Coordinates of C-alpha atoms and ligand atoms in Angstrom, one line a residue:
Chain A
M1305 CA -7.4 7.4 -41.7
T1306 CA -10.6 6.3 -43.3
E1307 CA -13.4 8.8 -43.9
P1308 CA -15.6 9.3 -40.8
S1309 CA -19.0 7.8 -41.2
L1310 CA -22.0 9.9 -42.0
S1311 CA -23.5 9.8 -38.5
Q1312 CA -20.1 10.7 -37.0
Q1313 CA -19.9 13.7 -39.4
E1314 CA -23.5 14.7 -38.4
F1315 CA -22.5 14.5 -34.8
I1316 CA -19.6 16.7 -35.3
E1317 CA -21.6 19.2 -37.2
R1318 CA -24.2 19.3 -34.5
E1319 CA -21.4 19.7 -31.9
R1320 CA -19.8 22.6 -33.9
Y1321 CA -23.2 24.3 -34.3
H1322 CA -23.7 24.0 -30.5
R1323 CA -20.4 25.6 -29.6
N1324 CA -20.8 28.4 -32.0
K1325 CA -24.3 29.1 -30.6
V1326 CA -22.9 29.3 -27.1
R1327 CA -20.0 31.6 -28.1
I1328 CA -22.3 33.9 -30.0
C1329 CA -24.9 34.2 -27.2
R1330 CA -22.2 34.9 -24.6
I1331 CA -20.8 37.9 -26.7
M1332 CA -24.4 39.2 -27.4
L1333 CA -25.2 39.0 -23.7
L1334 CA -22.2 41.2 -22.9
V1335 CA -23.0 43.7 -25.6
L1336 CA -26.6 43.8 -24.4
L1337 CA -25.6 44.5 -20.8
L1338 CA -23.1 47.2 -21.9
A1339 CA -25.7 48.8 -24.1
L1340 CA -28.3 48.9 -21.4
W1341 CA -25.8 50.5 -19.1
E1342 CA -24.9 53.1 -21.6
L1343 CA -28.5 53.8 -22.3
C1344 CA -29.5 54.1 -18.6
A1345 CA -26.5 56.5 -18.1
S1346 CA -27.3 58.7 -21.1
L1347 CA -31.0 58.9 -20.2
H1348 CA -30.1 59.9 -16.7
M1349 CA -31.8 56.9 -15.3
I1350 CA -28.7 56.4 -13.2
D1351 CA -26.2 59.0 -12.2
A1352 CA -23.3 58.7 -14.6
F1353 CA -21.0 60.5 -12.1
I1354 CA -21.4 57.7 -9.6
F1355 CA -22.1 54.7 -11.8
S1356 CA -20.0 55.8 -14.8
S1357 CA -20.8 54.5 -18.2
P1358 CA -19.1 52.2 -20.7
R1359 CA -18.2 55.1 -22.9
R1360 CA -16.5 57.0 -20.1
I1361 CA -14.6 53.9 -19.0
G1362 CA -13.5 53.4 -22.6
S1363 CA -12.2 56.9 -23.0
C1364 CA -10.5 56.8 -19.6
F1365 CA -8.9 53.5 -20.7
I1366 CA -7.7 55.0 -23.9
K1367 CA -6.3 58.0 -22.0
M1368 CA -4.4 55.8 -19.6
A1369 CA -3.3 53.5 -22.4
A1370 CA -2.0 56.5 -24.3
D1371 CA 0.3 57.7 -21.4
G1372 CA 1.1 53.9 -20.7
S1373 CA 0.2 54.0 -16.9
I1374 CA -2.5 51.4 -17.2
F1375 CA 0.1 48.9 -18.4
L1376 CA 2.3 49.6 -15.6
H1377 CA -0.5 49.0 -13.1
V1378 CA -1.8 45.9 -14.7
G1379 CA 1.7 44.5 -15.2
V1380 CA 2.6 45.1 -11.5
T1381 CA -0.6 43.4 -10.3
L1382 CA -0.2 40.6 -12.8
W1383 CA 3.3 39.9 -11.7
E1384 CA 2.5 40.0 -7.9
T1385 CA -0.5 37.7 -8.6
L1386 CA 1.7 35.2 -10.5
V1387 CA 4.4 35.2 -8.0
S1388 CA 2.0 34.6 -5.1
F1389 CA 0.0 31.9 -7.1
F1390 CA 3.2 30.1 -7.7
L1391 CA 4.2 30.2 -4.1
V1392 CA 0.7 29.0 -3.0
V1393 CA 0.7 26.0 -5.3
T1394 CA 4.1 24.9 -4.4
V1395 CA 3.7 25.4 -0.6
G1396 CA 0.2 24.0 -0.8
V1397 CA 1.2 20.7 -2.5
A1398 CA 4.4 20.3 -0.6
A1399 CA 2.7 20.9 2.8
A1400 CA -0.3 18.7 1.9
V1401 CA 2.1 15.8 1.0
A1402 CA 4.0 16.2 4.3
L1403 CA 0.7 16.2 6.2
W1404 CA -0.4 13.0 4.3
A1405 CA 2.9 11.4 4.9
S1406 CA 2.9 11.8 8.7
R1407 CA -0.3 11.1 10.6
S1408 CA 1.0 12.7 13.8
L1409 CA 1.9 15.9 12.0
S1410 CA -1.5 16.3 10.4
E1411 CA -3.3 15.7 13.6
I1412 CA -1.0 18.1 15.5
L1413 CA -1.3 20.9 13.0
E1414 CA -5.0 20.5 12.0
P1415 CA -6.6 22.9 14.4
Y1416 CA -4.0 25.5 13.6
L1417 CA -4.6 25.3 10.0
V1418 CA -8.3 25.5 10.4
M1419 CA -7.9 28.6 12.6
L1420 CA -5.4 30.2 10.2
N1421 CA -7.8 29.5 7.3
S1422 CA -10.8 31.1 8.9
L1423 CA -8.8 34.2 10.1
P1424 CA -9.9 37.3 8.1
K1425 CA -6.7 37.9 6.2
S1426 CA -7.6 41.4 5.1
A1427 CA -7.6 42.5 8.7
L1428 CA -4.1 41.1 9.0
A1429 CA -2.7 43.1 6.2
P1430 CA -2.2 46.3 8.2
L1431 CA 0.0 44.2 10.6
L1432 CA 1.9 42.8 7.7
I1433 CA 2.9 46.2 6.7
V1434 CA 4.2 47.0 10.2
W1435 CA 6.1 43.7 10.2
L1436 CA 7.4 43.6 6.7
G1437 CA 7.4 47.2 5.5
N1438 CA 5.7 49.0 2.8
N1439 CA 6.8 47.0 -0.2
M1440 CA 6.0 44.3 -2.7
R1441 CA 7.0 41.5 -0.4
T1442 CA 4.1 42.5 1.9
I1443 CA 1.7 42.4 -0.9
I1444 CA 2.8 39.0 -1.9
V1445 CA 2.8 37.6 1.6
A1446 CA -0.7 38.9 2.1
A1447 CA -1.8 37.3 -1.1
V1448 CA -0.2 34.0 -0.2
S1449 CA -1.7 34.1 3.3
V1450 CA -5.3 34.5 1.8
A1451 CA -5.0 31.3 -0.4
V1452 CA -2.4 28.9 1.1
F1453 CA -4.2 27.5 4.1
G1454 CA -7.4 26.7 2.4
S1455 CA -5.3 25.1 -0.3
I1456 CA -3.3 22.9 2.1
L1457 CA -6.6 21.8 3.8
T1458 CA -8.4 21.0 0.5
L1459 CA -5.4 19.1 -1.0
H1460 CA -4.8 17.2 2.2
T1461 CA -8.4 16.0 2.4
G1462 CA -8.3 15.0 -1.2
F1463 CA -5.0 13.1 -0.7
M1464 CA -6.4 11.2 2.3
Q1465 CA -9.3 10.0 0.2
T1466 CA -7.1 8.0 -2.1
D1467 CA -8.5 4.5 -2.7
P1468 CA -6.9 2.3 -0.1
D1469 CA -7.0 -0.6 -2.4
K1470 CA -4.9 1.3 -4.9
I1471 CA -2.4 1.8 -2.1
R1472 CA -2.5 -2.0 -1.3
L1473 CA -1.9 -2.7 -4.9
I1474 CA 1.3 -0.7 -4.9
Q1475 CA 2.3 -2.4 -1.7
S1476 CA 1.7 -5.8 -3.1
L1477 CA 3.8 -5.0 -6.0
G1478 CA 6.6 -4.2 -3.5
G1479 CA 6.3 -0.3 -3.6
T1480 CA 7.3 2.0 -0.9
K1481 CA 5.6 5.1 0.4
K1482 CA 7.5 7.1 -2.2
D1483 CA 6.0 4.8 -5.0
I1484 CA 2.5 5.4 -3.5
L1485 CA 3.1 9.1 -3.6
L1486 CA 4.4 9.3 -7.1
K1487 CA 2.3 6.5 -8.8
V1488 CA -1.0 6.8 -7.2
L1489 CA -1.4 10.0 -5.0
I1490 CA -0.1 12.7 -7.3
P1491 CA -1.6 11.3 -10.6
S1492 CA -4.9 10.6 -9.1
S1493 CA -5.1 14.1 -7.6
V1494 CA -4.2 16.0 -10.8
P1495 CA -7.8 17.0 -11.3
L1496 CA -8.1 18.1 -7.7
I1497 CA -4.8 20.1 -7.9
I1498 CA -6.0 21.7 -11.0
S1499 CA -9.4 22.8 -9.7
N1500 CA -7.6 24.0 -6.6
M1501 CA -5.3 26.1 -8.7
K1502 CA -8.3 27.7 -10.4
V1503 CA -9.6 28.8 -7.0
N1504 CA -6.1 30.0 -6.0
V1505 CA -5.7 32.3 -9.0
G1506 CA -8.8 34.1 -7.9
L1507 CA -7.8 34.2 -4.2
C1508 CA -4.3 35.5 -5.0
L1509 CA -5.7 38.3 -7.1
V1510 CA -8.1 39.2 -4.2
G1511 CA -5.0 39.1 -1.9
V1512 CA -2.9 41.2 -4.1
I1513 CA -5.6 43.8 -4.5
I1514 CA -6.1 43.9 -0.7
G1515 CA -2.4 44.2 -0.3
E1516 CA -2.2 47.0 -2.8
F1517 CA -5.1 48.9 -1.1
L1518 CA -2.8 49.3 1.9
S1519 CA 0.8 49.4 0.7
A1520 CA 1.6 50.1 -2.9
K1521 CA 2.9 52.6 -5.3
A1522 CA 1.5 50.9 -8.3
G1523 CA -1.0 48.2 -9.3
L1524 CA -4.8 48.0 -9.8
G1525 CA -5.5 48.0 -6.1
Y1526 CA -3.5 51.2 -5.7
L1527 CA -5.4 52.6 -8.6
I1528 CA -8.7 51.8 -7.1
I1529 CA -7.8 53.4 -3.8
Y1530 CA -6.4 56.5 -5.5
A1531 CA -9.4 56.8 -7.6
S1532 CA -12.0 56.4 -4.8
Q1533 CA -10.1 59.2 -3.0
V1534 CA -10.3 61.6 -5.9
F1535 CA -13.8 60.3 -6.6
T1536 CA -13.4 59.3 -10.2
C1537 CA -15.3 56.1 -10.7
E1538 CA -14.0 55.6 -14.2
Y1539 CA -10.6 54.7 -12.7
P1540 CA -11.5 51.7 -10.6
L1541 CA -14.0 50.3 -13.1
T1542 CA -11.4 50.5 -15.7
G1543 CA -9.1 48.7 -13.3
K1544 CA -11.8 46.1 -12.6
T1545 CA -12.4 45.6 -16.3
M1546 CA -8.7 44.7 -16.7
D1547 CA -9.1 42.0 -14.1
Chain B
M894 CA 4.2 -33.6 -4.5
K895 CA 5.9 -31.1 -2.3
S896 CA 4.3 -28.2 -0.5
K897 CA 4.6 -24.8 -2.0
L898 CA 3.0 -22.9 0.8
E899 CA 2.5 -24.1 4.3
V900 CA 0.3 -22.3 6.8
E901 CA 0.4 -23.2 10.5
H902 CA -1.8 -22.1 13.3
L903 CA -2.3 -18.7 11.9
C904 CA -4.1 -16.1 14.1
Y905 CA -5.0 -12.5 13.3
S906 CA -7.1 -9.8 15.0
Y907 CA -7.8 -6.3 13.9
H908 CA -7.4 -3.7 16.7
T909 CA -9.4 -0.4 16.9
L910 CA -10.3 1.8 19.8
E911 CA -13.9 0.3 19.6
G912 CA -12.4 -3.1 20.3
E913 CA -10.7 -6.1 18.9
T914 CA -12.1 -8.0 15.9
K915 CA -10.9 -11.5 15.8
A916 CA -10.6 -12.3 12.1
L917 CA -8.6 -15.6 11.9
S918 CA -8.1 -18.3 14.6
D919 CA -5.8 -21.2 14.1
I920 CA -5.8 -21.6 10.4
S921 CA -3.5 -24.5 9.1
F922 CA -3.4 -25.7 5.5
D923 CA -0.9 -26.4 2.8
V924 CA -0.8 -25.9 -1.0
R925 CA 1.0 -28.2 -3.3
D926 CA 3.3 -26.9 -6.1
G927 CA 1.3 -26.0 -9.2
E928 CA -2.1 -26.6 -7.4
F929 CA -5.1 -24.4 -7.9
Y930 CA -6.5 -24.0 -4.4
A931 CA -9.9 -22.3 -3.9
I932 CA -11.0 -20.8 -0.5
V933 CA -14.7 -20.4 0.3
G934 CA -16.4 -19.1 3.3
P935 CA -19.2 -16.8 4.5
S936 CA -18.9 -13.1 3.9
G937 CA -16.7 -11.1 6.3
C938 CA -15.1 -14.3 7.7
G939 CA -11.6 -13.2 7.1
K940 CA -10.7 -14.5 3.6
S941 CA -9.1 -11.2 2.5
T942 CA -7.3 -10.9 5.7
L943 CA -5.8 -14.4 5.0
L944 CA -4.5 -13.2 1.7
S945 CA -3.1 -10.0 3.0
L946 CA -1.1 -12.1 5.5
L947 CA 0.1 -14.4 2.8
C948 CA 1.2 -11.5 0.7
G949 CA 3.0 -9.8 3.6
L950 CA 0.8 -6.7 3.7
I951 CA 0.2 -7.3 7.3
E952 CA 2.1 -9.6 9.8
P953 CA 0.5 -12.5 11.6
E954 CA 0.0 -12.3 15.3
E955 CA 0.6 -16.0 15.8
G956 CA 1.5 -18.8 13.5
K957 CA 3.8 -19.3 10.7
I958 CA 3.7 -19.0 6.9
R959 CA 6.4 -20.9 4.8
I960 CA 6.9 -20.8 1.1
D961 CA 9.0 -23.7 -0.3
G962 CA 9.9 -24.5 3.3
V963 CA 11.3 -21.1 4.1
E964 CA 9.7 -18.5 6.4
R965 CA 7.6 -16.0 4.3
R966 CA 9.8 -13.1 5.6
D967 CA 13.1 -14.6 4.5
S968 CA 11.7 -16.1 1.3
H969 CA 12.5 -14.5 -2.0
A970 CA 9.5 -16.0 -3.7
A971 CA 7.5 -13.6 -5.7
I972 CA 3.8 -13.4 -4.7
G973 CA 1.3 -11.9 -7.1
Y974 CA -1.9 -10.5 -5.7
M975 CA -4.9 -9.7 -7.7
L976 CA -7.5 -7.7 -5.9
Q977 CA -11.3 -7.8 -6.3
R978 CA -11.5 -4.9 -8.6
D979 CA -8.9 -4.5 -11.5
H980 CA -7.5 -1.1 -10.1
L981 CA -6.2 -0.1 -13.4
F982 CA -4.9 3.4 -13.3
E983 CA -7.1 5.5 -15.5
W984 CA -4.3 8.0 -16.1
R985 CA -2.0 5.3 -17.7
T986 CA -2.3 3.4 -20.9
I987 CA -2.9 -0.3 -20.8
F988 CA 0.8 -1.0 -21.5
N989 CA 1.9 1.4 -18.8
N990 CA -0.6 -0.3 -16.4
V991 CA 0.9 -3.8 -16.9
T992 CA 4.5 -2.4 -16.6
L993 CA 3.6 -0.9 -13.1
G994 CA 5.1 -3.7 -11.0
L995 CA 8.3 -4.0 -12.9
E996 CA 8.6 -0.1 -12.9
I997 CA 8.3 -0.1 -9.1
Q998 CA 10.9 -2.8 -8.8
K999 CA 13.2 -1.0 -11.2
R1000 CA 13.2 -4.1 -13.4
L1001 CA 11.7 -2.6 -16.5
D1002 CA 14.1 -3.1 -19.5
E1003 CA 13.7 -3.7 -23.1
K1004 CA 13.5 -7.4 -22.7
A1005 CA 10.8 -7.2 -20.2
K1006 CA 8.8 -4.8 -22.4
E1007 CA 9.1 -7.2 -25.3
E1008 CA 7.8 -10.0 -23.1
L1009 CA 4.8 -8.0 -22.0
R1010 CA 4.0 -7.0 -25.5
A1011 CA 4.0 -10.7 -26.4
M1012 CA 1.9 -11.5 -23.4
L1013 CA -0.7 -8.7 -24.4
K1014 CA -0.8 -10.2 -27.7
T1015 CA -1.3 -13.8 -26.5
Y1016 CA -4.3 -12.6 -24.4
G1017 CA -5.9 -10.6 -27.2
L1018 CA -5.0 -7.1 -25.9
S1019 CA -2.3 -6.0 -28.3
Q1020 CA -4.5 -3.5 -30.2
F1021 CA -5.4 -1.9 -26.9
Q1022 CA -1.8 -1.4 -25.6
E1023 CA -2.0 2.4 -26.0
S1024 CA -5.7 2.7 -25.0
K1025 CA -6.8 4.1 -21.6
P1026 CA -8.6 1.5 -19.3
A1027 CA -11.9 3.1 -19.8
Q1028 CA -12.0 2.0 -23.3
L1029 CA -11.9 -1.7 -22.4
S1030 CA -14.6 -4.1 -21.5
G1031 CA -14.8 -5.5 -18.0
G1032 CA -13.3 -8.8 -19.1
M1033 CA -10.4 -7.2 -20.9
R1034 CA -9.6 -5.0 -17.8
Q1035 CA -9.5 -8.1 -15.7
R1036 CA -7.2 -9.8 -18.3
A1037 CA -4.9 -6.7 -18.2
A1038 CA -4.9 -6.8 -14.4
L1039 CA -3.8 -10.4 -14.5
I1040 CA -1.0 -9.6 -17.0
R1041 CA 0.1 -6.8 -14.5
T1042 CA 0.3 -9.5 -11.8
L1043 CA 2.0 -12.1 -14.0
A1044 CA 4.6 -9.5 -15.3
L1045 CA 6.5 -9.9 -11.9
K1046 CA 6.7 -13.7 -12.6
P1047 CA 5.2 -14.7 -9.4
D1048 CA 5.6 -18.2 -8.0
I1049 CA 2.3 -17.9 -6.2
L1050 CA -0.8 -16.1 -7.3
L1051 CA -3.4 -14.8 -4.8
L1052 CA -6.8 -14.0 -6.4
D1053 CA -9.3 -12.3 -4.2
E1054 CA -12.7 -12.7 -5.9
P1055 CA -11.2 -11.4 -9.2
F1056 CA -14.3 -12.1 -11.2
S1057 CA -17.0 -10.7 -8.8
A1058 CA -17.3 -7.4 -10.6
L1059 CA -18.2 -8.9 -13.9
D1060 CA -21.6 -9.9 -15.1
Y1061 CA -22.4 -13.6 -15.2
Q1062 CA -21.7 -14.5 -18.8
T1063 CA -18.4 -12.4 -19.0
R1064 CA -17.6 -13.9 -15.6
L1065 CA -17.8 -17.5 -16.9
E1066 CA -15.7 -16.7 -20.0
V1067 CA -13.1 -14.7 -18.0
C1068 CA -12.8 -17.4 -15.3
D1069 CA -12.3 -20.0 -18.0
D1070 CA -9.7 -17.8 -19.7
I1071 CA -7.8 -16.8 -16.7
S1072 CA -7.7 -20.2 -15.0
T1073 CA -6.4 -21.7 -18.3
I1074 CA -3.7 -19.1 -18.4
I1075 CA -2.7 -19.8 -14.9
R1076 CA -2.7 -23.6 -15.5
T1077 CA -0.7 -23.4 -18.7
Q1078 CA 1.9 -21.2 -16.8
K1079 CA 2.0 -23.9 -14.1
K1080 CA 1.6 -21.3 -11.4
T1081 CA 0.3 -22.2 -7.9
A1082 CA -2.9 -20.2 -7.3
L1083 CA -5.2 -19.4 -4.4
L1084 CA -8.6 -18.2 -5.3
I1085 CA -11.1 -16.7 -3.0
T1086 CA -14.6 -16.9 -4.3
H1087 CA -18.2 -16.6 -3.2
D1088 CA -19.4 -18.7 -6.0
L1089 CA -19.4 -22.4 -5.2
S1090 CA -19.7 -23.6 -8.8
E1091 CA -16.8 -21.3 -9.7
A1092 CA -14.6 -22.9 -6.9
I1093 CA -15.5 -26.4 -8.2
S1094 CA -15.0 -25.7 -11.8
V1095 CA -11.4 -24.3 -11.3
A1096 CA -10.0 -25.8 -8.2
D1097 CA -8.0 -28.9 -7.4
R1098 CA -8.9 -28.5 -3.7
I1099 CA -11.3 -26.3 -1.9
L1100 CA -10.7 -25.0 1.6
I1101 CA -13.9 -24.2 3.5
L1102 CA -13.7 -21.7 6.3
S1103 CA -16.2 -21.1 9.1
S1104 CA -17.8 -17.6 9.9
R1105 CA -15.8 -15.2 11.7
P1106 CA -13.3 -15.7 13.4
A1107 CA -12.4 -18.0 10.5
R1108 CA -11.4 -21.6 11.3
V1109 CA -10.8 -24.4 8.8
K1110 CA -13.9 -26.4 8.5
H1111 CA -12.9 -28.9 5.7
V1112 CA -10.7 -29.3 2.7
L1113 CA -12.5 -30.9 -0.2
E1114 CA -10.5 -32.7 -2.9
I1115 CA -11.8 -32.2 -6.5
H1116 CA -11.1 -34.8 -9.1
F1117 CA -12.4 -34.5 -12.8
D1118 CA -11.6 -36.8 -15.7
K1119 CA -9.1 -35.5 -18.2
E1120 CA -11.8 -34.7 -20.8
Y1121 CA -13.2 -32.1 -18.3
D1122 CA -10.0 -30.2 -17.8
R1123 CA -11.4 -26.7 -18.6
P1124 CA -13.7 -24.8 -16.1
L1125 CA -16.5 -24.4 -18.7
S1126 CA -16.5 -28.2 -19.5
R1127 CA -16.2 -29.1 -15.8
R1128 CA -19.6 -27.7 -15.3
N1129 CA -21.1 -30.3 -17.5
A1130 CA -19.3 -33.3 -15.9
P1131 CA -21.6 -35.7 -14.0
E1132 CA -19.7 -35.4 -10.7
F1133 CA -20.2 -31.6 -10.7
S1134 CA -23.5 -31.5 -8.9
A1135 CA -22.3 -34.1 -6.3
Y1136 CA -19.4 -31.8 -5.5
F1137 CA -21.8 -28.8 -5.3
N1138 CA -24.0 -30.5 -2.9
E1139 CA -21.2 -31.7 -0.7
L1140 CA -19.7 -28.1 -0.7
W1141 CA -23.1 -26.6 0.1
K1142 CA -23.7 -29.0 2.9
E1143 CA -20.2 -28.3 4.4
L1144 CA -20.8 -24.5 4.4
K1145 CA -24.3 -24.9 5.8
T1146 CA -23.4 -27.0 8.8
H1147 CA -22.9 -25.0 12.0
D1148 CA -20.8 -26.6 14.6
Ligands
LIG298 N1 -8.8 -2.6 8.6 C1 -9.7 -3.3 9.4 N2 -10.0 -2.9 10.8 C2 -10.9 -3.5 11.5 N3 -11.5 -4.6 11.1 C3 -11.4 -5.1 9.8 C4 -10.4 -4.4 9.0 N4 -10.5 -5.1 7.8 C5 -11.4 -6.2 8.0 N5 -11.9 -6.1 9.2 C6 -12.8 -7.0 9.9 O1 -12.4 -8.3 9.7 C7 -13.2 -9.2 9.2 C8 -12.7 -10.0 8.2 O2 -12.6 -9.2 7.0 P1 -12.1 -9.7 5.6 O3 -12.1 -8.5 4.7 O4 -10.9 -10.6 5.7 O5 -13.3 -10.6 5.3 P2 -13.7 -11.5 3.9 O6 -13.9 -12.8 4.3 O7 -12.7 -11.1 2.8 O8 -15.1 -10.8 3.5 P3 -15.8 -10.7 2.1 O9 -16.2 -12.0 1.6 O10 -17.0 -9.9 2.2 O11 -14.7 -10.1 1.1 C9 -14.5 -8.5 9.0 O12 -15.4 -8.8 10.0 C10 -14.2 -7.1 9.1 O13 -15.1 -6.4 9.8
LIG299 MG1 -12.9 -9.9 1.0

């Protein structure tokens, strides 16, 4: 490797300066907001009993960390989220590929998917408990149902927009539908799949929390419900911070 | 010289719910072995449709296509198709792009890879083997696309306006480059183009199509002296403008 030129070094220097600036400002903004909150609480501008304060949340967290209970709740929620996320991604990609491969199938199922996607899943959660029982399976099914239909629709729409000329290219090289899938469709959809995954993590977490609200013995959602019943706002806010 | 490709009474229509679009009606022509055959015609007349039929992407409604005297469907001749844009895959390196065809046909072995490396070297792309397509200029991308097509050792090359995405100067150079490559490899080639001077500068014969539905209007034979064998030098030949006027007149006449 030759020494990078002066202008390249300057460019890297500027870029590094910019990144540092962004990082520092981000942290400062957080500190500022927390300080403001704490200040308002201690000056009684807001009711610390209802709004809590960073200090109270901190001590509550330390207390729960000391008896280990917070880690149990976080761990349970994290595990449920990961499992449902994994299910959503595999089912989503597989179903979208199947819909792409068969025009009839996609046209038959489309109205059902749109309907299932627009259904308020949180309203379904109580039904799920009745069907599946009060256990972790219910929570995971609830989380999957929140994210999976939207995921299928988004991926399928993306798949259908694959450049037809790229498909012709594969065909002219003697490729089959499988080659189109593996060599064009999947690779060209990687950015779409990744951005869809980012959305899904969030949705799965929402789904898991909803599920835990209704049927759980542990997890952050359980913690939030428990706390709101005993009216200690530190609990749910600590839970939320952990998210 | 014997015919490489014979097309007889070819007809094709597109069907949609809105109606039928007749694209080709009764097209017949033949291409000799090793010939560089250009096809010109008004926009939307059915030129790309014709190439899709020759390549087997769609089946003719009527008429026959024969390669070396054998029906296209039964023929084992390899046909290379180069589309209007290069369609290099951005997620693959240049080397992995040119191996695409062999990979699909499961013929990619060490020997083929060696040959491709040599080809990349001959056409001045060897230091870009591991680059992504975005790092190449338009002309280099087009050359990479040609190598991807040539990698399957096609007997017939179909080129659908391969230079139209390039700016004028690059276009002249790449056209010169690519047609020289095709000529030295003694391939039979069909080139679709909008550019009449391009057609005259590369072709042995030019097929002139009418507007949609396409019919054969005329086939123009092009002869240049030996000294004008490259496309760029052809443009300076005295006969060039005479050919251009003839071609222009043929395209203009409505009958
Ligand atoms: N998939 C399709 N479905 C319906 N009609 C089509 C389809 N593809 C092409 N056509 C129609 O067939 C006609 C011929 O199309 P084609 O692409 O072969 O023209 P072309 O000569 O290659 O045009 P250009 O010079 O603009 O590339 C056009 O009028 C077009 O509208
Ligand atoms: Mg065309």
